[in-house]
Short mmCIF file of C-alpha atoms and ligand atoms in Angstrom, two decimals:
data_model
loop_
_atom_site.label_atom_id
_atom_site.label_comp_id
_atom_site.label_asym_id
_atom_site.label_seq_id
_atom_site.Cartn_x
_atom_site.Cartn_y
_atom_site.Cartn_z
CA UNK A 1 0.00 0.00 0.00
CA UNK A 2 1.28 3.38 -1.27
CA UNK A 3 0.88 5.45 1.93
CA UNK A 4 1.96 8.95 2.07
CA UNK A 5 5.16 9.46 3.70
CA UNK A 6 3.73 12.86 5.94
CA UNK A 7 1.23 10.51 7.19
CA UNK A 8 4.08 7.86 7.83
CA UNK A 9 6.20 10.26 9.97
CA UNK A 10 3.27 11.44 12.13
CA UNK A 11 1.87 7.74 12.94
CA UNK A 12 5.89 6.93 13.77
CA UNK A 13 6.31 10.12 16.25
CA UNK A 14 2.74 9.31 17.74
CA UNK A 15 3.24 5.43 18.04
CA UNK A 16 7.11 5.27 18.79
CA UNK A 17 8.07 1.91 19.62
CA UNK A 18 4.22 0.77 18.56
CA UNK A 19 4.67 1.82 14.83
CA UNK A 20 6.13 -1.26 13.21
CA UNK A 21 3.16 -3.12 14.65
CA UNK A 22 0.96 -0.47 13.39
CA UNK A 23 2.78 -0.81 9.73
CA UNK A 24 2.71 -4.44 9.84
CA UNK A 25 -1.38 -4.73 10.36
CA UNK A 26 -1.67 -2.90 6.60
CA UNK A 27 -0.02 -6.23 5.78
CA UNK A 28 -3.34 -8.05 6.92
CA UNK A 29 -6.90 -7.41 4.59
CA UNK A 30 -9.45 -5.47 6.70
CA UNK A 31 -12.48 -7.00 8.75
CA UNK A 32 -15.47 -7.44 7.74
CA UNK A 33 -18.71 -7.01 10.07
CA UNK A 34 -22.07 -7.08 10.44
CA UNK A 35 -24.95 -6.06 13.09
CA UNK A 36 -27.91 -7.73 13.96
CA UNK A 37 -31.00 -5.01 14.06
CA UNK A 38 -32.65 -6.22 17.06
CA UNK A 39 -35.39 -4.50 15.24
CA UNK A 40 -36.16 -6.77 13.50
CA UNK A 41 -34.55 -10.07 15.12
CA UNK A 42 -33.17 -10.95 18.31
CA UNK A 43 -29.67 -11.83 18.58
CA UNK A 44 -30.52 -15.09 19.76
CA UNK A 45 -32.72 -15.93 16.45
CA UNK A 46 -30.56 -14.82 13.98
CA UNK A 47 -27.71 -16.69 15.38
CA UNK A 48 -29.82 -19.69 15.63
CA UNK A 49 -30.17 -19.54 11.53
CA UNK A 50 -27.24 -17.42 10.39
CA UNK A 51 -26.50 -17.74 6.87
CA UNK A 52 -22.87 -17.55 7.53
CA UNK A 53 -19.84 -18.02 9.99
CA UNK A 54 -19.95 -15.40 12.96
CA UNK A 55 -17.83 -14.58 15.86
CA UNK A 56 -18.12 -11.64 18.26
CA UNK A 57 -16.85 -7.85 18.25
CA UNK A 58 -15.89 -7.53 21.42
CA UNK A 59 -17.64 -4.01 21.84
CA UNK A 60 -21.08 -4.21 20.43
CA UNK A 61 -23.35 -7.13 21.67
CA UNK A 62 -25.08 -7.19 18.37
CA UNK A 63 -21.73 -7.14 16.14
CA UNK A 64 -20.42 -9.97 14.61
CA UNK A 65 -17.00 -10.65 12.27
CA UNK A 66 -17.92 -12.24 9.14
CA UNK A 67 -15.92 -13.77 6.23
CA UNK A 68 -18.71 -13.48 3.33
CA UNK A 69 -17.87 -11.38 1.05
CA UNK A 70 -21.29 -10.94 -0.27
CA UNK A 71 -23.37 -10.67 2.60
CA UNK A 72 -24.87 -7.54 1.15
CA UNK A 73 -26.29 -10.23 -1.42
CA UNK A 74 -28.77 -12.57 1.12
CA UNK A 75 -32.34 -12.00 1.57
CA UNK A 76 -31.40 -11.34 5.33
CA UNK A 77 -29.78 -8.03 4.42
CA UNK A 78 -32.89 -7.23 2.25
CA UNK A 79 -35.12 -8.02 4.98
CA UNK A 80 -32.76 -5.50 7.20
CA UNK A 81 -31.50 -8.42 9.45
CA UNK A 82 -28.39 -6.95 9.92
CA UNK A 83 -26.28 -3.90 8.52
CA UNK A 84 -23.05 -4.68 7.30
CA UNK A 85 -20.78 -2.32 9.72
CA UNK A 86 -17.27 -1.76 10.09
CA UNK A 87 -16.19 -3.36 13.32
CA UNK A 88 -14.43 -0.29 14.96
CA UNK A 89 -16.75 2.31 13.94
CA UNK A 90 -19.94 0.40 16.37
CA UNK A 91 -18.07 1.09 19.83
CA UNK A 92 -20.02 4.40 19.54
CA UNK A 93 -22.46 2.32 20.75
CA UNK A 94 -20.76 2.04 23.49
CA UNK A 95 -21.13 5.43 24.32
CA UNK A 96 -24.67 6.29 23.18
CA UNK A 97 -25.79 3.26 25.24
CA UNK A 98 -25.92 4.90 28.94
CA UNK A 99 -27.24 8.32 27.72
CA UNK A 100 -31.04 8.91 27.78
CA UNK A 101 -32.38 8.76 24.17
CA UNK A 102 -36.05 10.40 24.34
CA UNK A 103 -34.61 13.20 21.73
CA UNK A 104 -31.65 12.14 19.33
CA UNK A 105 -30.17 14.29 16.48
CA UNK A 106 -27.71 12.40 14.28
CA UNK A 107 -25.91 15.37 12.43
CA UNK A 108 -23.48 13.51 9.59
CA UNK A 109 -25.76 10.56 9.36
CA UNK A 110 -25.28 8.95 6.10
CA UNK A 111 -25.31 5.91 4.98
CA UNK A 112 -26.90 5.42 8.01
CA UNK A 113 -24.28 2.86 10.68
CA UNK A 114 -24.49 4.53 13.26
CA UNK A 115 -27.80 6.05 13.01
CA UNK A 116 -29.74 2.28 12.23
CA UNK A 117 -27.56 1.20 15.97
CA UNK A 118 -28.74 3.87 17.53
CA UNK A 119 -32.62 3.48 16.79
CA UNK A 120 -31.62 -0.29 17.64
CA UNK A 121 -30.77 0.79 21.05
CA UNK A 122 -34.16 3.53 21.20
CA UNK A 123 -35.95 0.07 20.55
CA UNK A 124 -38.96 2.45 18.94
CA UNK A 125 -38.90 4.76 21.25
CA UNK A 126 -38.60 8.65 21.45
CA UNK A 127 -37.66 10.42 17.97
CA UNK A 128 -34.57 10.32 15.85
CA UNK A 129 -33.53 13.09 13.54
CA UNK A 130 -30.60 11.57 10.94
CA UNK A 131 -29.77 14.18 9.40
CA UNK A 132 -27.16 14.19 6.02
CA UNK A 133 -26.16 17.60 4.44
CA UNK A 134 -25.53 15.97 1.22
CA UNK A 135 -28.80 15.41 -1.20
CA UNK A 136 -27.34 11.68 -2.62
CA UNK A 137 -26.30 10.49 0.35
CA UNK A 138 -29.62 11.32 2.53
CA UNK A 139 -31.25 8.93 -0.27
CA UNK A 140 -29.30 6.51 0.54
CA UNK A 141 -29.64 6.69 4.23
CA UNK A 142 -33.36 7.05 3.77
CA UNK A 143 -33.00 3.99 2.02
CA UNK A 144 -31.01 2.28 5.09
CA UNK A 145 -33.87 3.56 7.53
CA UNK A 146 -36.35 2.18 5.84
CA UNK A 147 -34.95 -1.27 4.99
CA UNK A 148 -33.63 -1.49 8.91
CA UNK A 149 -37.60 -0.56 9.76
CA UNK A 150 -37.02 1.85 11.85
CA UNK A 151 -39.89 3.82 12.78
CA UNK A 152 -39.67 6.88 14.65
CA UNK A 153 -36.80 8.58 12.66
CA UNK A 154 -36.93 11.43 10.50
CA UNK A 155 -34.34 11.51 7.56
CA UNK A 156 -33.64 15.42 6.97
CA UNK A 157 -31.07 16.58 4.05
CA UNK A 158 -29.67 19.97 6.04
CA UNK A 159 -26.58 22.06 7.30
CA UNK A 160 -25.75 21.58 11.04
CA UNK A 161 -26.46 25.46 11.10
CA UNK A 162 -29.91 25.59 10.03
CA UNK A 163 -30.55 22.57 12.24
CA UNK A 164 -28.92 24.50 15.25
CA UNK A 165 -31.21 27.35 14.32
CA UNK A 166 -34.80 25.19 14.15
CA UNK A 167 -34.14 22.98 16.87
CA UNK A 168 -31.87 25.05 19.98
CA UNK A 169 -30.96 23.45 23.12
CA UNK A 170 -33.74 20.23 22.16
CA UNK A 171 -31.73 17.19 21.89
CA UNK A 172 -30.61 14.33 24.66
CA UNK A 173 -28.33 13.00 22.53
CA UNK A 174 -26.15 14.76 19.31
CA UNK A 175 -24.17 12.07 17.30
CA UNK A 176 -21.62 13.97 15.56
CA UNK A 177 -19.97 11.19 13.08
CA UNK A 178 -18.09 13.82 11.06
CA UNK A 179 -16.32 13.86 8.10
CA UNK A 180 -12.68 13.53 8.22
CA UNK A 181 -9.52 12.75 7.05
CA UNK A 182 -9.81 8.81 6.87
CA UNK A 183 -6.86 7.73 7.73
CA UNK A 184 -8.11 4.92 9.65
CA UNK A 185 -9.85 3.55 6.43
CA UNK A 186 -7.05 3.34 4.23
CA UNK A 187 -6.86 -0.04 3.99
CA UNK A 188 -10.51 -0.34 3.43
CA UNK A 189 -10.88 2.74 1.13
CA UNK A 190 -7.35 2.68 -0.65
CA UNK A 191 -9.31 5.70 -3.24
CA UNK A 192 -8.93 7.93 -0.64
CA UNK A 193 -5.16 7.80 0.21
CA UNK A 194 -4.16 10.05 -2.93
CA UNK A 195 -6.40 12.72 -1.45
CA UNK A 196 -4.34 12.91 2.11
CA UNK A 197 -2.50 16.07 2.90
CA UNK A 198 -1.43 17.69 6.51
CA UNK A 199 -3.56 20.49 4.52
CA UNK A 200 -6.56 18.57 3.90
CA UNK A 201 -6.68 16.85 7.50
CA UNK A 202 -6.10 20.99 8.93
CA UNK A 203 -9.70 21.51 6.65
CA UNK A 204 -11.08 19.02 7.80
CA UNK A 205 -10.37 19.91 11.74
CA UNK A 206 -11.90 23.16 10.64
CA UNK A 207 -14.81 21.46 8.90
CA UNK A 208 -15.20 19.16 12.63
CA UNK A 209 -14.89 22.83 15.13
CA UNK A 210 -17.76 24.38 12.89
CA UNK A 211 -20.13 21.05 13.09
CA UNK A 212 -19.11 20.81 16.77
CA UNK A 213 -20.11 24.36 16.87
CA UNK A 214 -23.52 23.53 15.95
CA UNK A 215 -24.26 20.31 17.55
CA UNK A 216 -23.29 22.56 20.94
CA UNK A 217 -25.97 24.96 20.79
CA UNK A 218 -28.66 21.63 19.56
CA UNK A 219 -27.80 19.73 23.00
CA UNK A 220 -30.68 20.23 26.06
CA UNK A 221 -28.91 20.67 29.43
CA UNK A 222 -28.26 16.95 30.64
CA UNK A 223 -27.75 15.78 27.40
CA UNK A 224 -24.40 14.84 25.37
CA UNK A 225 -22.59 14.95 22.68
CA UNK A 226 -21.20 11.52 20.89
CA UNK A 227 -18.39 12.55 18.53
CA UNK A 228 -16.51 10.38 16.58
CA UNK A 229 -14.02 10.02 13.24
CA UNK A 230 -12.18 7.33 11.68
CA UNK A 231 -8.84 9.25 11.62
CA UNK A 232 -5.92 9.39 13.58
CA UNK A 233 -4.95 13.03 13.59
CA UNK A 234 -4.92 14.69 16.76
CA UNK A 235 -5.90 17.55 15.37
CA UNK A 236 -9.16 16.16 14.37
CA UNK A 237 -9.38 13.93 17.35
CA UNK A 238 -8.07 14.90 20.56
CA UNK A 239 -7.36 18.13 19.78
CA UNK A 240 -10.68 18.98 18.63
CA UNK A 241 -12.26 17.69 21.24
CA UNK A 242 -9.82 19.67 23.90
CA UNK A 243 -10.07 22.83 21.85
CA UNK A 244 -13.94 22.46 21.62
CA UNK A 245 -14.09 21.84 25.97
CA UNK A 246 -11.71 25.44 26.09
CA UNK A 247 -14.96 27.31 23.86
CA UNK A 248 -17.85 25.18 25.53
CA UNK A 249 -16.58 24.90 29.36
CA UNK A 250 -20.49 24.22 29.61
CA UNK A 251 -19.41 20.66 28.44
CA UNK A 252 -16.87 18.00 30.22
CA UNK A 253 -15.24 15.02 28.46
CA UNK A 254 -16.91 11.67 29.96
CA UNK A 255 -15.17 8.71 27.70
CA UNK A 256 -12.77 8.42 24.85
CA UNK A 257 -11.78 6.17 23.03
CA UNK A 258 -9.27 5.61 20.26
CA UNK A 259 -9.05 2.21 18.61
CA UNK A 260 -5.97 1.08 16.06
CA UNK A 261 -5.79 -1.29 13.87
CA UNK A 262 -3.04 -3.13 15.49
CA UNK A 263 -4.56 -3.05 18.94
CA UNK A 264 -7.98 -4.37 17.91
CA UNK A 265 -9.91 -6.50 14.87
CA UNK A 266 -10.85 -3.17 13.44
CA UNK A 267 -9.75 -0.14 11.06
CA UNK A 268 -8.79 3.08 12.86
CA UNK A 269 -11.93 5.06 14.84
CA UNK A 270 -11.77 7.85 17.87
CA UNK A 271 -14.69 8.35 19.56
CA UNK A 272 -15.77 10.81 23.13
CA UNK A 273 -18.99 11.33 24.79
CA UNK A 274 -19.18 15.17 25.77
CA UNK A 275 -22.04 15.94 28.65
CA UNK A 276 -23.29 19.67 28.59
CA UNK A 277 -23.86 20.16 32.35
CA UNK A 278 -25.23 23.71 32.57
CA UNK A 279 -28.37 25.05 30.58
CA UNK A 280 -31.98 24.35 30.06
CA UNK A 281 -33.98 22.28 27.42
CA UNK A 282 -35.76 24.52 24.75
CA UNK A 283 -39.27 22.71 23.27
CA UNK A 284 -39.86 22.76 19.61
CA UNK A 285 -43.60 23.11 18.32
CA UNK A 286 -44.83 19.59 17.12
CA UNK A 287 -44.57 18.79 13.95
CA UNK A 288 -47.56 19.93 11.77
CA UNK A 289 -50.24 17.27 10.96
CA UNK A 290 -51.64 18.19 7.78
CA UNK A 291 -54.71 15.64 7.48
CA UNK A 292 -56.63 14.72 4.51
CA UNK A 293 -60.28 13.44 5.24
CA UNK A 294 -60.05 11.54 2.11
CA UNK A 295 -57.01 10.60 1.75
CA UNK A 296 -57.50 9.18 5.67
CA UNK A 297 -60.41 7.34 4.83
CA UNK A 298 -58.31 5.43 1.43
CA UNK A 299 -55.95 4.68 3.97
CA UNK A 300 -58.57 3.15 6.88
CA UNK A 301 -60.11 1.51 4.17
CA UNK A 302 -56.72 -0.36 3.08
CA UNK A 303 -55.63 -0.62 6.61
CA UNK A 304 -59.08 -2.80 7.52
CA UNK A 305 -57.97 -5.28 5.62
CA UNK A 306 -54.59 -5.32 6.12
CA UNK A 307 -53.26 -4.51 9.49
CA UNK A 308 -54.41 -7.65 12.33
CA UNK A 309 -54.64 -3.92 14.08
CA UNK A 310 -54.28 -0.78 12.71
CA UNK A 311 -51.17 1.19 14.33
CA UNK A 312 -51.98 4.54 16.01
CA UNK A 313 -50.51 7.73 15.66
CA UNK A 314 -50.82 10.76 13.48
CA UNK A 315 -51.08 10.68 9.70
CA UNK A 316 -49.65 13.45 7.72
CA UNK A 317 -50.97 13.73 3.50
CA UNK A 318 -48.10 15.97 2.06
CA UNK A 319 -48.95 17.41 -0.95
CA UNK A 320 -48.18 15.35 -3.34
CA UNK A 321 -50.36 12.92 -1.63
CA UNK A 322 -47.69 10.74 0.29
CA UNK A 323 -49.06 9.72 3.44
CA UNK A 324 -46.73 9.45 6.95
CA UNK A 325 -47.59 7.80 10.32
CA UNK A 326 -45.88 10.61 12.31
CA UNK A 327 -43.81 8.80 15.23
CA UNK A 328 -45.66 10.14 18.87
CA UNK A 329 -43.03 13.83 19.96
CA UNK A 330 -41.97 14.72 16.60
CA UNK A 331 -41.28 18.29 16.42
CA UNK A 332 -41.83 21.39 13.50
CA UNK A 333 -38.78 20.31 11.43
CA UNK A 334 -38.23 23.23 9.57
CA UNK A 335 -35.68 21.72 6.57
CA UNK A 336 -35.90 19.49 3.79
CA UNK A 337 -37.19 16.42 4.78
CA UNK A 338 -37.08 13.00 3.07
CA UNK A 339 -38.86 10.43 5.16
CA UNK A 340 -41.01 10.91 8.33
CA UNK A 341 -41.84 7.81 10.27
CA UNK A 342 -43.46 5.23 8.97
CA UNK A 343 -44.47 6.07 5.23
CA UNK A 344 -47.43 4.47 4.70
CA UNK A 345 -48.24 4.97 0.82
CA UNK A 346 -49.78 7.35 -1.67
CA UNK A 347 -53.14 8.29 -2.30
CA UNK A 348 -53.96 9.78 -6.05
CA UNK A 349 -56.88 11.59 -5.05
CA UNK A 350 -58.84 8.08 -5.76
CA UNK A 351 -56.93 5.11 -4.25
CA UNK A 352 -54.33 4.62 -1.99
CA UNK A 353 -51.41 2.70 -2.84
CA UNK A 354 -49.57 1.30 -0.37
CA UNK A 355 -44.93 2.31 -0.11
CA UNK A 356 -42.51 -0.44 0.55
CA UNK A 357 -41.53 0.99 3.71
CA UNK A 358 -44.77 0.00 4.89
CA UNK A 359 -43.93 -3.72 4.57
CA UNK A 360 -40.61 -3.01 5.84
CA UNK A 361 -42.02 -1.41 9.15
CA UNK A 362 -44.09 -4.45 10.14
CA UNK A 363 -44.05 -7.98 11.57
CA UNK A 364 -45.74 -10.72 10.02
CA UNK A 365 -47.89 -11.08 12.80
CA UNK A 366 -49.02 -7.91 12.72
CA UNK A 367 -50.47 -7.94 8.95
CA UNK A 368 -53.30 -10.60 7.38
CA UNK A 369 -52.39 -11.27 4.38
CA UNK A 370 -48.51 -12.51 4.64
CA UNK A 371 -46.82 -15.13 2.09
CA UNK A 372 -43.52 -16.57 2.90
CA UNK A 373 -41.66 -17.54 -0.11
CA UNK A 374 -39.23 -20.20 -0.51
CA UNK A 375 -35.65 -19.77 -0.96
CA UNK A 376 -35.96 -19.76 -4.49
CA UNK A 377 -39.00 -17.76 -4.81
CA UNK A 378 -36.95 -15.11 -2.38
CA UNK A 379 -34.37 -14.72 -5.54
CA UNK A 380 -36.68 -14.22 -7.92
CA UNK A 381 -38.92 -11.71 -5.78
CA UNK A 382 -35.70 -9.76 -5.46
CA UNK A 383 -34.75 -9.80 -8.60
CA UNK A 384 -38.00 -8.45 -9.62
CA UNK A 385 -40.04 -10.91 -10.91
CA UNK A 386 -43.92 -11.94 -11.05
CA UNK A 387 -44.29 -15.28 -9.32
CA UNK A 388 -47.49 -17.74 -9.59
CA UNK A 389 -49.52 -17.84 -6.29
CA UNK A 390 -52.86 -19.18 -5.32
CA UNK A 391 -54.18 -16.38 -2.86
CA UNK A 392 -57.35 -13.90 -2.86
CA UNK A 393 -56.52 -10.82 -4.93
CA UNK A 394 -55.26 -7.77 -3.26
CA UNK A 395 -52.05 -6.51 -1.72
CA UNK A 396 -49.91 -9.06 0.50
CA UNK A 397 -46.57 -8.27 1.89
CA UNK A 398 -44.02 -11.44 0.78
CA UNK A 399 -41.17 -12.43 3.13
CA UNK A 400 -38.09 -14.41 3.90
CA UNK A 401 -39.44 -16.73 6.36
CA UNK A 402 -41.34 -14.41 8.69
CA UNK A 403 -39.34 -11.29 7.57
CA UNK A 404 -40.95 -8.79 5.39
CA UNK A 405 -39.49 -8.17 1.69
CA UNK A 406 -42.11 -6.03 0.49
CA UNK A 407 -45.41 -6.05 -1.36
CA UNK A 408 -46.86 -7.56 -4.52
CA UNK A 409 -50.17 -7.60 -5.44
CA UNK A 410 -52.05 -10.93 -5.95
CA UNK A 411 -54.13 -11.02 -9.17
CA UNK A 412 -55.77 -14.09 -10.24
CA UNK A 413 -53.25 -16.65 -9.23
CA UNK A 414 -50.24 -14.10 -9.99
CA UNK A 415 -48.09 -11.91 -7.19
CA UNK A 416 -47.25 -8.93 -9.37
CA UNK A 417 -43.68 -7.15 -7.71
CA UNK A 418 -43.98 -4.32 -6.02
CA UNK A 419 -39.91 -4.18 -5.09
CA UNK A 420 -39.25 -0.67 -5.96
CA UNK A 421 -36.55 -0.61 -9.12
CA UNK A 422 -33.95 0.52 -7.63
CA UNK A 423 -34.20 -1.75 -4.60
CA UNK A 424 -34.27 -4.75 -6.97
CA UNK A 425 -31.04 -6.96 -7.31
N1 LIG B 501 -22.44 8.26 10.47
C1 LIG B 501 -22.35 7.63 9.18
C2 LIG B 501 -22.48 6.14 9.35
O1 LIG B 501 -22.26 5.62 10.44
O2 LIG B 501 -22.87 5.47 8.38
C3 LIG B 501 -21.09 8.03 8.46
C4 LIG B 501 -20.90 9.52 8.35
S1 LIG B 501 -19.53 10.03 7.40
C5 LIG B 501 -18.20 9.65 8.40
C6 LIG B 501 -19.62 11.76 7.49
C7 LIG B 501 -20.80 12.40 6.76
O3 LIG B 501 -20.72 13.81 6.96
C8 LIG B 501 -20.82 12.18 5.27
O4 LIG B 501 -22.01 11.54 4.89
C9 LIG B 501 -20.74 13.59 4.67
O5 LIG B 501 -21.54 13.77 3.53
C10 LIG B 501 -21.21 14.46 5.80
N2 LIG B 501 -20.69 15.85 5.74
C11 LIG B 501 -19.79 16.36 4.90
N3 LIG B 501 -19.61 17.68 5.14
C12 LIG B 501 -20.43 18.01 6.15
C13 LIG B 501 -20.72 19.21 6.83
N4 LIG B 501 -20.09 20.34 6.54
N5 LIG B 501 -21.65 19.17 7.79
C14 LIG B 501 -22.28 18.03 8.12
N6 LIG B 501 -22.03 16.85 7.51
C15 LIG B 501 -21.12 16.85 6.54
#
């Protein structure tokens, strides 16, 4: 591996006598992970049927080393059994774990690893804003919610800033996974070695004290701050986090962590938990119901004879007729906003028609009308095709075993696919 020589010197002066070993472990390929969404699954049940060989990460109770190569491939990972994770980067959950998580604000959210563990550990509970200041990216976070079923998040696509400006002093908990240098992903994202510079990691420290900034003035008296990089500059790391505690004395450091790749079966992450101990929490106004007799009514009709009961809470008709079950707290968001709760489906002005994050939100025993495919019928689900079943017409969500995949629509003997295109394999 062609590493820069700057970034050589500075890993030898930090590591001293620990630096060959620290050179030698870009010898070895990196580790692959996954985590079980106890959303979804209990730990105990997936292991009982894993597709593959596991073996604990040490750190997360839920995170397992894998070999598989292509365990983004398995109708597991498109049921959102698990989310394939970089080892190091879950012991955030170490420190989100202990804090109180009524109000969480994930600021640099996307794809969505740390985010999808942290509504793990909310268990449904309380309201999650992942937030992901670049457009692409939120999609593909949105995406991540929605396959991981989680239910009381909000995916927004905004700057920290005009997040610190809609929602002041609100949050329990601020995860600030922030952008960074990389240097603890090398070996795992080789593409981004070229683009190393002492210059580039000093932008991106300035890039972290601005976000930082931000997340500061979002945090409710109490409530903490979980920062975290996959770097190994100080200056984006330690530093940062000292030189943020010298403008924010309202916060103290509570844990830090740094993990190398020769110390642990991981790449390179830091990670602190910062507790703002002085100031008061700020309410937001809740987040504006807009409802839609109509469109409601579409929805209760479809919901009659598809939920076993329907779910309660709030339904929001945008206007372009997308309807949201609006998770129980969530506040007046303010910013662009690309998935609220649970979305439900669309109504035309005539019928409603059902989203695929619906049949990603539920458990088979909550819905009537569930088909478990086979194995084989799985593949060719996911791959988009009809299949031949003999079931009463109308809209059935198909799964892996008990695990939602999504909808199809049963008509005379055939399940038209309802995987949206870009979901397909
Ligand atoms: N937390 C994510 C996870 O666990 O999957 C990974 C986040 S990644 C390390 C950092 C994210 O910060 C990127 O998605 C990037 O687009 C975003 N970002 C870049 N510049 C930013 C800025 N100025 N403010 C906030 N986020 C930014």
């Amino acid at each position: 591996m062609n590493l820069p020589e700057k970034f050589l010197n500075r890993m030898q002066e930090r590591l001293g006598k620990e630096y060959p070993a620290f050179l030698a472990s870009y010898e070895k390929p990196p580790h692959k992970a996954l985590r079980v969404n106890t959303l979804k699954i209990s730990r105990e049940e997936f292991l009982k049927n894993a597709p593959f060989a596991l073996s604990p990460v040490p750190w997360e109770e839920n995170g397992f080393y894998i070999e598989e190569e292509r365990a983004g491939s398995y109708p597991e990972h498109f049921a959102g059994l698990y989310y394939c994770q970089e080892p190091s980067a879950m012991c955030v959950g170490k420190l989100t774990a202990p804090v109180s998580k009524e109000r969480v604000l994930d600021l640099c959210a996307a794809p969505g690893g740390k985010t999808t563990q942290v509504a793990a550990q909310m268990k449904g509970n309380g309201v999650l804003i992942s937030n992901e200041i670049d457009a692409g990216r939120a999609k593909i976070l949105s995406q991540n919610a929605e396959r991981m079923g989680v239910k009381n998040c909000a995916v927004t696509n905004a700057s920290p800033s005009q997040l610190a400006e809609k929602l002041p002093c609100y949050f329990d908990l601020v995860l600030v996974d922030a952008p960074c240098s990389g240097e603890g992903m090398f070996k795992k994202e080789p593409e981004a070695i070229p683009h190393w510079s002492e210059n580039n990691v000093a932008l991106c420290a300035a890039r972290q004290k601005e976000i930082l900034d931000c997340a500061a003035l979002t945090v409710a008296g109490g409530g903490c701050i979980v920062y975290s990089t996959c770097t190994f500059a100080e200056e984006e790391d330690e530093k940062q986090v000292r030189a943020f505690l010298e403008r924010h004395p309202e916060f103290v450091l509570e844990e830090e962590h740094k993990l190398y790749p020769h110390e642990v079966k991981g790449e390179g992450h830091y990670c602190a938990r910062l507790k703002k101990t002085e100031g008061g929490t700020r309410n937001a106004k809740p987040y504006p119901i807009k409802r839609n007799a109509t469109a409601n009514k579409a929805f209760a009709e479809f919901a009659k004879d598809f939920f076993a009961e329907t779910p309660k809470g709030e339904v929001t008709t945008l206007d372009d007729g997308r309807m949201y079950l609006v998770p129980a707290g969530m506040p007046a968001l303010g910013v662009r906003t690309l998935r609220l709760g649970v979305e439900l489906g669309e109504f035309d002005g005539k019928i409603f028609k059902p989203a695929h994050a619906l049949a990603m939100s539920v458990k088979r025993e909550e819905v009537k009308k569930f088909v478990a495919l086979t194995p084989e019928e799985c593949e060719r689900y996911l791959s988009g095709e009809t299949l031949s079943k003999d079931i009463a017409n109308g809209w059935c969500v198909v799964g892996f075993d008990k695990y939602p995949l999504g909808f199809a629509k049963a008509v005379n003997g055939t399940l038209k696919n309802h995987l949206p295109k870009g979901l397909r394999k």
